[in-house]
CSV table of C-alpha atoms in Angstrom, one decimal:
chain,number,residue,atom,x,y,z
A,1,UNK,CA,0.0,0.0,0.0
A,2,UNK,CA,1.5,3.4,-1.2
A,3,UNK,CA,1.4,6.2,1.5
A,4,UNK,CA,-1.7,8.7,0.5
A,5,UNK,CA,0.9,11.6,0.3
A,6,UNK,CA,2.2,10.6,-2.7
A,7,UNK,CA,-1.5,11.5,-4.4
A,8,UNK,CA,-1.6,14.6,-2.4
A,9,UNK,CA,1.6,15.9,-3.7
A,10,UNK,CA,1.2,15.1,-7.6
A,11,UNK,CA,-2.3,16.9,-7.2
A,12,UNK,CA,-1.0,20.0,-5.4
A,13,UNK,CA,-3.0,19.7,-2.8
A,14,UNK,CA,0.3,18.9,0.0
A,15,UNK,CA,2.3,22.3,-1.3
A,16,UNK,CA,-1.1,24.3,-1.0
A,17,UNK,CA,-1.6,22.5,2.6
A,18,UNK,CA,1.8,23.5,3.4
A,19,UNK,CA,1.6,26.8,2.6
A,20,UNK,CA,-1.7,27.7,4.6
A,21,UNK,CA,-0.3,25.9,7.5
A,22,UNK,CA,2.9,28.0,7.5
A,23,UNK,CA,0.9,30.8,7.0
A,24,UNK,CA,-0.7,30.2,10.4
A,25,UNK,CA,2.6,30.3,12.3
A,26,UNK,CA,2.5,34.2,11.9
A,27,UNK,CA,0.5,34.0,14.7
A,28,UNK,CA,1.1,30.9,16.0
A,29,UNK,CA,-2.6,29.2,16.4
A,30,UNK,CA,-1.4,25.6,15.5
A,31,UNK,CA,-2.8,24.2,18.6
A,32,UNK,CA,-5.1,24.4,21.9
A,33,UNK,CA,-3.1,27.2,23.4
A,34,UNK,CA,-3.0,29.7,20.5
A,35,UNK,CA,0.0,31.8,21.8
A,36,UNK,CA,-0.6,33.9,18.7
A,37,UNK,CA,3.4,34.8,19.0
A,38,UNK,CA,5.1,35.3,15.3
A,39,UNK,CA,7.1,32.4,14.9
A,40,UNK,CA,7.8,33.4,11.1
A,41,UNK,CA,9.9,36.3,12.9
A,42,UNK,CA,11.2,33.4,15.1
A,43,UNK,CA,9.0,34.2,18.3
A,44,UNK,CA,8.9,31.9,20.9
A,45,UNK,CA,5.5,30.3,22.6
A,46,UNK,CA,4.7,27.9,25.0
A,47,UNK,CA,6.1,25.1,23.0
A,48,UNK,CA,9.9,27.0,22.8
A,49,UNK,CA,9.9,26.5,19.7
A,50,UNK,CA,10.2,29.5,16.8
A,51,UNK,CA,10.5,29.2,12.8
A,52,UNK,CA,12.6,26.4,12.5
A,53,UNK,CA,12.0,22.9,14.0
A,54,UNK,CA,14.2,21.2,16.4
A,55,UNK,CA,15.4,18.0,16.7
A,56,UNK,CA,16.6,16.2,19.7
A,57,UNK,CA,17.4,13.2,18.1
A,58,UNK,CA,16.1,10.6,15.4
A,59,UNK,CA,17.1,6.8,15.3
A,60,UNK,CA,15.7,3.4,15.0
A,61,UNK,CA,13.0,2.7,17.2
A,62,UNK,CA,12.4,-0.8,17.8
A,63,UNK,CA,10.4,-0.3,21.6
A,64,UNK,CA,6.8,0.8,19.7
A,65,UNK,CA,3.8,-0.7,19.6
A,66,UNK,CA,5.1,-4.3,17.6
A,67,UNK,CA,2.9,-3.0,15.0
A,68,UNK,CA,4.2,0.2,14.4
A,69,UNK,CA,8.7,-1.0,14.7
A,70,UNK,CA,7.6,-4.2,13.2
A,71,UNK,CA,11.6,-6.3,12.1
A,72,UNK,CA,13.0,-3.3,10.7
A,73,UNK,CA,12.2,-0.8,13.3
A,74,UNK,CA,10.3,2.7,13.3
A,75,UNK,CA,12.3,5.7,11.8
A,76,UNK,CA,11.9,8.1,14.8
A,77,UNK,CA,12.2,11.6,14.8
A,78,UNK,CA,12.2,13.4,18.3
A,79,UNK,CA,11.1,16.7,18.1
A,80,UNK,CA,12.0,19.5,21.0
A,81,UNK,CA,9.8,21.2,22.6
A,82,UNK,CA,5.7,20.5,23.6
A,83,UNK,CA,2.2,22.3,24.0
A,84,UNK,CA,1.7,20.0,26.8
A,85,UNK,CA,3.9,20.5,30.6
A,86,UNK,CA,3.7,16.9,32.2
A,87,UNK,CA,4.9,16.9,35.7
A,88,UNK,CA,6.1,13.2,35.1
A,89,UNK,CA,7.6,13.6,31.9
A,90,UNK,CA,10.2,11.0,30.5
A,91,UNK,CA,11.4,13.1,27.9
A,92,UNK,CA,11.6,16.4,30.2
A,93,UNK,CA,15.4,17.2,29.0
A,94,UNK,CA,14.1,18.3,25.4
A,95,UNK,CA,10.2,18.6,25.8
A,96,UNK,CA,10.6,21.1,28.8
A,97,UNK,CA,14.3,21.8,29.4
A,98,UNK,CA,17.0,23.8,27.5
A,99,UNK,CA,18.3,20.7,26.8
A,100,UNK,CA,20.7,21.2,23.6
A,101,UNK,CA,19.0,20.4,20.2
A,102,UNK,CA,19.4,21.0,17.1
A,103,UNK,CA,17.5,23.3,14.9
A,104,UNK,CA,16.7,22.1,10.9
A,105,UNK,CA,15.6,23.6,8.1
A,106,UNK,CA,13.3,21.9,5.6
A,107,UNK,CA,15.8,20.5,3.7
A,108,UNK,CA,17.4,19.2,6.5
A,109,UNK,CA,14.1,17.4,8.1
A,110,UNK,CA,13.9,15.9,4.6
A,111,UNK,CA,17.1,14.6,4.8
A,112,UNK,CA,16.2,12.8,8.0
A,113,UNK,CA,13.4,11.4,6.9
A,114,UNK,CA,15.0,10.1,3.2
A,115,UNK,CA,18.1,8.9,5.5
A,116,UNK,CA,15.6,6.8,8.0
A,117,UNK,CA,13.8,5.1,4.5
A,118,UNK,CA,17.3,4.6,3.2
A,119,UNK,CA,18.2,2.2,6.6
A,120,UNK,CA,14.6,0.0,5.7
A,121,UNK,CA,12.7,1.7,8.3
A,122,UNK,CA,9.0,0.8,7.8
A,123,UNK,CA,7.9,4.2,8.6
A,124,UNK,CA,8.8,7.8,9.4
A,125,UNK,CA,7.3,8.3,13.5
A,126,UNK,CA,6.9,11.8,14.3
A,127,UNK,CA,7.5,12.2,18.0
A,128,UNK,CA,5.9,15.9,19.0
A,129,UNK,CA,4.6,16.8,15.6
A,130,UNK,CA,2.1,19.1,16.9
A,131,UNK,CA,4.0,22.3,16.9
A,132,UNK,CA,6.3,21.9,14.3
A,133,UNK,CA,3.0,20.7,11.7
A,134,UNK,CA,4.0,23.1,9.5
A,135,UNK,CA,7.5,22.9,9.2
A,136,UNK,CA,6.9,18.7,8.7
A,137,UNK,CA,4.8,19.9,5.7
A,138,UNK,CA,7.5,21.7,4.2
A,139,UNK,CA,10.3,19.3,4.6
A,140,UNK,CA,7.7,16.1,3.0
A,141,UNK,CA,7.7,18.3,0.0
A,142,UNK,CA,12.0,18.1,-0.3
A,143,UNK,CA,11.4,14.6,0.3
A,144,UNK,CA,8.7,12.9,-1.6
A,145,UNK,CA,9.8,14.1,-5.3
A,146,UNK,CA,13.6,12.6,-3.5
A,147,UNK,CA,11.7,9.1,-3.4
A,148,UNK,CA,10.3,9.2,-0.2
A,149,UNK,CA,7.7,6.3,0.1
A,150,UNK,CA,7.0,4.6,3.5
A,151,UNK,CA,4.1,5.8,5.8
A,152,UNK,CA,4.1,8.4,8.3
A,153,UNK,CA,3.3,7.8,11.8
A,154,UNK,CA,1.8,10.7,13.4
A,155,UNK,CA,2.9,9.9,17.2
A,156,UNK,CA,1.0,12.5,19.3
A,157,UNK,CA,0.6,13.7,22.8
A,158,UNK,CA,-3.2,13.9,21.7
A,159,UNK,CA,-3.6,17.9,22.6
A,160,UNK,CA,-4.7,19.0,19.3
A,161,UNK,CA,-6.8,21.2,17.5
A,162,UNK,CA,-9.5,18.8,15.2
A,163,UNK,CA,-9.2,21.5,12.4
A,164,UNK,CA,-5.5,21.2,11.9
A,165,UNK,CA,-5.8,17.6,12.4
A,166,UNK,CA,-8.3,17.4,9.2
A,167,UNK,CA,-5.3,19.5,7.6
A,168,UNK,CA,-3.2,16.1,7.5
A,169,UNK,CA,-5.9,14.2,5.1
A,170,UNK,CA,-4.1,12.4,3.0
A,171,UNK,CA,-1.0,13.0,4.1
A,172,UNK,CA,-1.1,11.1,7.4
A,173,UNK,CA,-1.8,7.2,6.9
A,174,UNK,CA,-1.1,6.5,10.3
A,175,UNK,CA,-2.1,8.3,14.0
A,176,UNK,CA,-0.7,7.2,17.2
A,177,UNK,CA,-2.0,9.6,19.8
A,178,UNK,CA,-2.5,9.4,23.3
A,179,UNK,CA,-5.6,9.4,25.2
A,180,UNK,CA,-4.1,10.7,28.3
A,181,UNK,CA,-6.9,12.6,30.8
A,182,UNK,CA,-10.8,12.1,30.9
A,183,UNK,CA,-10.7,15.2,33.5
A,184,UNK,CA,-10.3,18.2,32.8
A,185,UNK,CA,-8.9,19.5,36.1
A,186,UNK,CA,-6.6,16.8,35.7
A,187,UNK,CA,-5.4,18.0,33.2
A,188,UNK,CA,-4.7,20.9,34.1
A,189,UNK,CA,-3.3,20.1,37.5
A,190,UNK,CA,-0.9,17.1,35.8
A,191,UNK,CA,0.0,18.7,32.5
A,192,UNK,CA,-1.4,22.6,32.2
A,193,UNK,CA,-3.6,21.5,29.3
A,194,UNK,CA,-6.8,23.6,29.7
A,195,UNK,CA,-9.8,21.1,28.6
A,196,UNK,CA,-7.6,18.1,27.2
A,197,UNK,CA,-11.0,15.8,27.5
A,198,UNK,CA,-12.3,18.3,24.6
A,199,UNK,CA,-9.7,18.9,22.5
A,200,UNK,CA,-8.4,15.7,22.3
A,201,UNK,CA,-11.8,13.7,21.9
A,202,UNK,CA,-12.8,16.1,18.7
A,203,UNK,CA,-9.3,15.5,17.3
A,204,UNK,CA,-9.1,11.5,17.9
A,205,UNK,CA,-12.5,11.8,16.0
A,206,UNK,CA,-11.1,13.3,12.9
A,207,UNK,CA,-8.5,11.3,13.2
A,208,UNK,CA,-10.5,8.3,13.0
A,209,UNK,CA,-12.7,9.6,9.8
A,210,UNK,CA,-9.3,10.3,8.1
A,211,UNK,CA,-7.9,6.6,8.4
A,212,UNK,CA,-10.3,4.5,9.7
A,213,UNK,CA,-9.4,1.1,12.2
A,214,UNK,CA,-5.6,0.2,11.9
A,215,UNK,CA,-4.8,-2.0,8.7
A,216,UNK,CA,-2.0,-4.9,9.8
A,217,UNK,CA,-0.3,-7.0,6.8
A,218,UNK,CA,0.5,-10.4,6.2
A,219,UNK,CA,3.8,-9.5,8.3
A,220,UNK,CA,2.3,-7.4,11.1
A,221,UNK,CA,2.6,-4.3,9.8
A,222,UNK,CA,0.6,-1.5,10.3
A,223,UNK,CA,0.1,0.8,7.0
A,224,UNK,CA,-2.8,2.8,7.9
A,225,UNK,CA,-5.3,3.3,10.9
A,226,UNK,CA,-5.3,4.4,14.2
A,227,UNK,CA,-4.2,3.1,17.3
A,228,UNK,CA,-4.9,4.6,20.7
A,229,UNK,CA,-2.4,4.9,23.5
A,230,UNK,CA,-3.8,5.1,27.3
A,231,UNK,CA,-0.8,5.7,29.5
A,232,UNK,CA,-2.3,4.2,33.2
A,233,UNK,CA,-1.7,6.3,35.5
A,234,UNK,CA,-1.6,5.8,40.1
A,235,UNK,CA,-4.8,5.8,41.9
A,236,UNK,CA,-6.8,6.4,38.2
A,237,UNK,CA,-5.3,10.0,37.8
A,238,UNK,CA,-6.0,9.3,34.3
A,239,UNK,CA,-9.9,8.2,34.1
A,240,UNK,CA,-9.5,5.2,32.3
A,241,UNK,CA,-13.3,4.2,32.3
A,242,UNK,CA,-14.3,7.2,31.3
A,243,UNK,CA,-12.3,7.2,28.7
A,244,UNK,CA,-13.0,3.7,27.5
A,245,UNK,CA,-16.3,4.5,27.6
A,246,UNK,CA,-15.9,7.2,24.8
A,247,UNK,CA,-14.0,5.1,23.1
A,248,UNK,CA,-16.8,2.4,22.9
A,249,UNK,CA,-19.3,5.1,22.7
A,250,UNK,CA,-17.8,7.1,19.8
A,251,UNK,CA,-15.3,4.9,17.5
A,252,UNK,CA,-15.6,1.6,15.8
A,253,UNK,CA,-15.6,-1.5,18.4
A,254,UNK,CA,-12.4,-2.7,16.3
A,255,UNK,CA,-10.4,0.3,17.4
A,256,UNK,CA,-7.1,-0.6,18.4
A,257,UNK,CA,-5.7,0.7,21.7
A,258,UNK,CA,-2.2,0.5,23.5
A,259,UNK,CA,-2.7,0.2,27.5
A,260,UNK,CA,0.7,1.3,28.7
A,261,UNK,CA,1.6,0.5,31.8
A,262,UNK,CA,5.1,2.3,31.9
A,263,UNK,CA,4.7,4.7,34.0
A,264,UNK,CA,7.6,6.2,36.0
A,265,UNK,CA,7.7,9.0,38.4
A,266,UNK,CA,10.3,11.3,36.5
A,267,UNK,CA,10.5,15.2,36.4
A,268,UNK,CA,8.3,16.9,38.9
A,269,UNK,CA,6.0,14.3,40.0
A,270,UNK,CA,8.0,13.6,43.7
A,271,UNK,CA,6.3,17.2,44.1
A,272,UNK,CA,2.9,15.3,44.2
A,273,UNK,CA,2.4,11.8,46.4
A,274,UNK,CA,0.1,10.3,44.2
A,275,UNK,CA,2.2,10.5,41.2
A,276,UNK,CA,5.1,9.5,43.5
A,277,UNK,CA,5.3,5.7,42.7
A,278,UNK,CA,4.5,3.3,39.8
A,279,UNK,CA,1.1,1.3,38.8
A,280,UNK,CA,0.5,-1.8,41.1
A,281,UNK,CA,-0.6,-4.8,38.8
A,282,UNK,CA,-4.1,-4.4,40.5
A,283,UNK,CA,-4.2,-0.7,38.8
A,284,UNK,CA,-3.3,-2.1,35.7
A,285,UNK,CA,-5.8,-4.9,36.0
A,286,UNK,CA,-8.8,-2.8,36.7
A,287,UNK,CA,-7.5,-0.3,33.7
A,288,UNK,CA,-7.8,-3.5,31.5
């Protein structure tokens, strides 16, 4: 199955995309929080992040979803920065921090991305996409007339806006977001994400329209679809009925979902007891 980009670029439709999406950057309302800073004059919002797009790292991931890294691994590209501010944060040295990165141009990003398809990656995972949509757009048309051809893997923190979400149709085969809060004050307590629930429920919706229940070949491959993650948090911090029940409520019963059970108290979260320790197996088994 050939990634849906391909058709978007020969029809134009990807360079117009691009464009309006850049366009938006001049004050910055890619996502929930609408800074409305100018990041084409390299202003800097919530997310730290100005014109160009950072990069933390990018490698061979082979600890996804089996799915998603498959025998050859997922191409991964780490992006710096967030629109979210998770107190227990794995990746708080580059999604919070001043922790050195590296800033790319679009030819630079496409480079990445051509270099990851070049090592037999089966796809290119966008860690962090959200705030660097635009500059992603940009690079994908460097890369795709360079013979870029293997799926892209939108791997998100699930705090989105549904309208730049429905941006991405046809260009994005596959969405890996999370489904991290069913509370609101949660939310906002955990990860200063005014009305997560809202946001993210509209977006996983159009997200779902776009590509439908993940699509798994002969060799366990996932080429298009969407798959769910629920990270499980202590003492149900993170509403996992609640959000199961939208889930069964709202998407197709064959909905594929990831029930992590990985949590670590990193970053900030000795500041708060109940965030202080891992899931118990009982948590995990009631989350289940």
């Amino acid at each position: 199955m050939k990634p849906s980009y391909l058709k978007t670029f020969e029809t134009g439709k990807l360079e117009k995309t691009a464009q309006e999406a850049f366009t938006l950057l001049g004050s910055c309302v890619i996502c929930p929080r609408k800074c409305k800073v100018d990041r084409l004059k390299d202003q800097k919002g919530f997310c730290k992040t100005g014109l160009k797009a950072r990069v933390y790292s990018f490698m061979v991931h082979h600890g996804e979803e089996p799915p998603v890294s498959g025998e050859n691994g997922s191409g991964t590209i780490f992006f710096a920065g967030c629109n979210m501010a998770c107190v227990y944060c794995q990746n708080y040295e580059f999604s919070q921090e001043s922790c050195p990165a590296r800033e790319v141009d679009s030819r630079e990003l496409a480079n990445i991305m051509l270099e990851l398809q070049n090592i037999r990656c089966h796809n290119i995972n966008l860690v962090t996409p959200t705030h660097v949509l635009p500059q992603i757009l940009k690079a994908l048309l460097i890369a795709i007339p360079e013979g870029l051809n293997i799926p892209l893997v939108y791997n998100t923190s699930g705090y989105e806006l549904a309208e730049m979400i429905a941006l991405l149709e046809g260009i994005v085969d596959i969405y890996l977001p999370d489904m991290r809060y069913a509370d609101n004050e949660t939310a906002i307590k955990y990860s200063s994400a005014a009305n997560y629930p809202g946001y993210n429920q509209k977006a996983l919706k159009e997200m779902q329209r776009q590509v439908g229940v993940a699509q798994i070949d002969k060799s366990g491959i996932i080429n298009k679809g969407l798959v769910i993650r629920h990270l499980v948090l202590p003492q149900d911090l993170s509403g996992t009925g609640k959000i199961m029940e939208f889930i069964a409520r709202e998407l197709p019963k064959e909905t594929y979902i990831s029930l992590m059970s990985q949590y670590m108290p990193c970053y900030k979260s000795g500041k708060f007891p109940e965030l202080s320790r891992r899931i118990n197996m009982k948590e995990y088994e009631q989350a289940g």
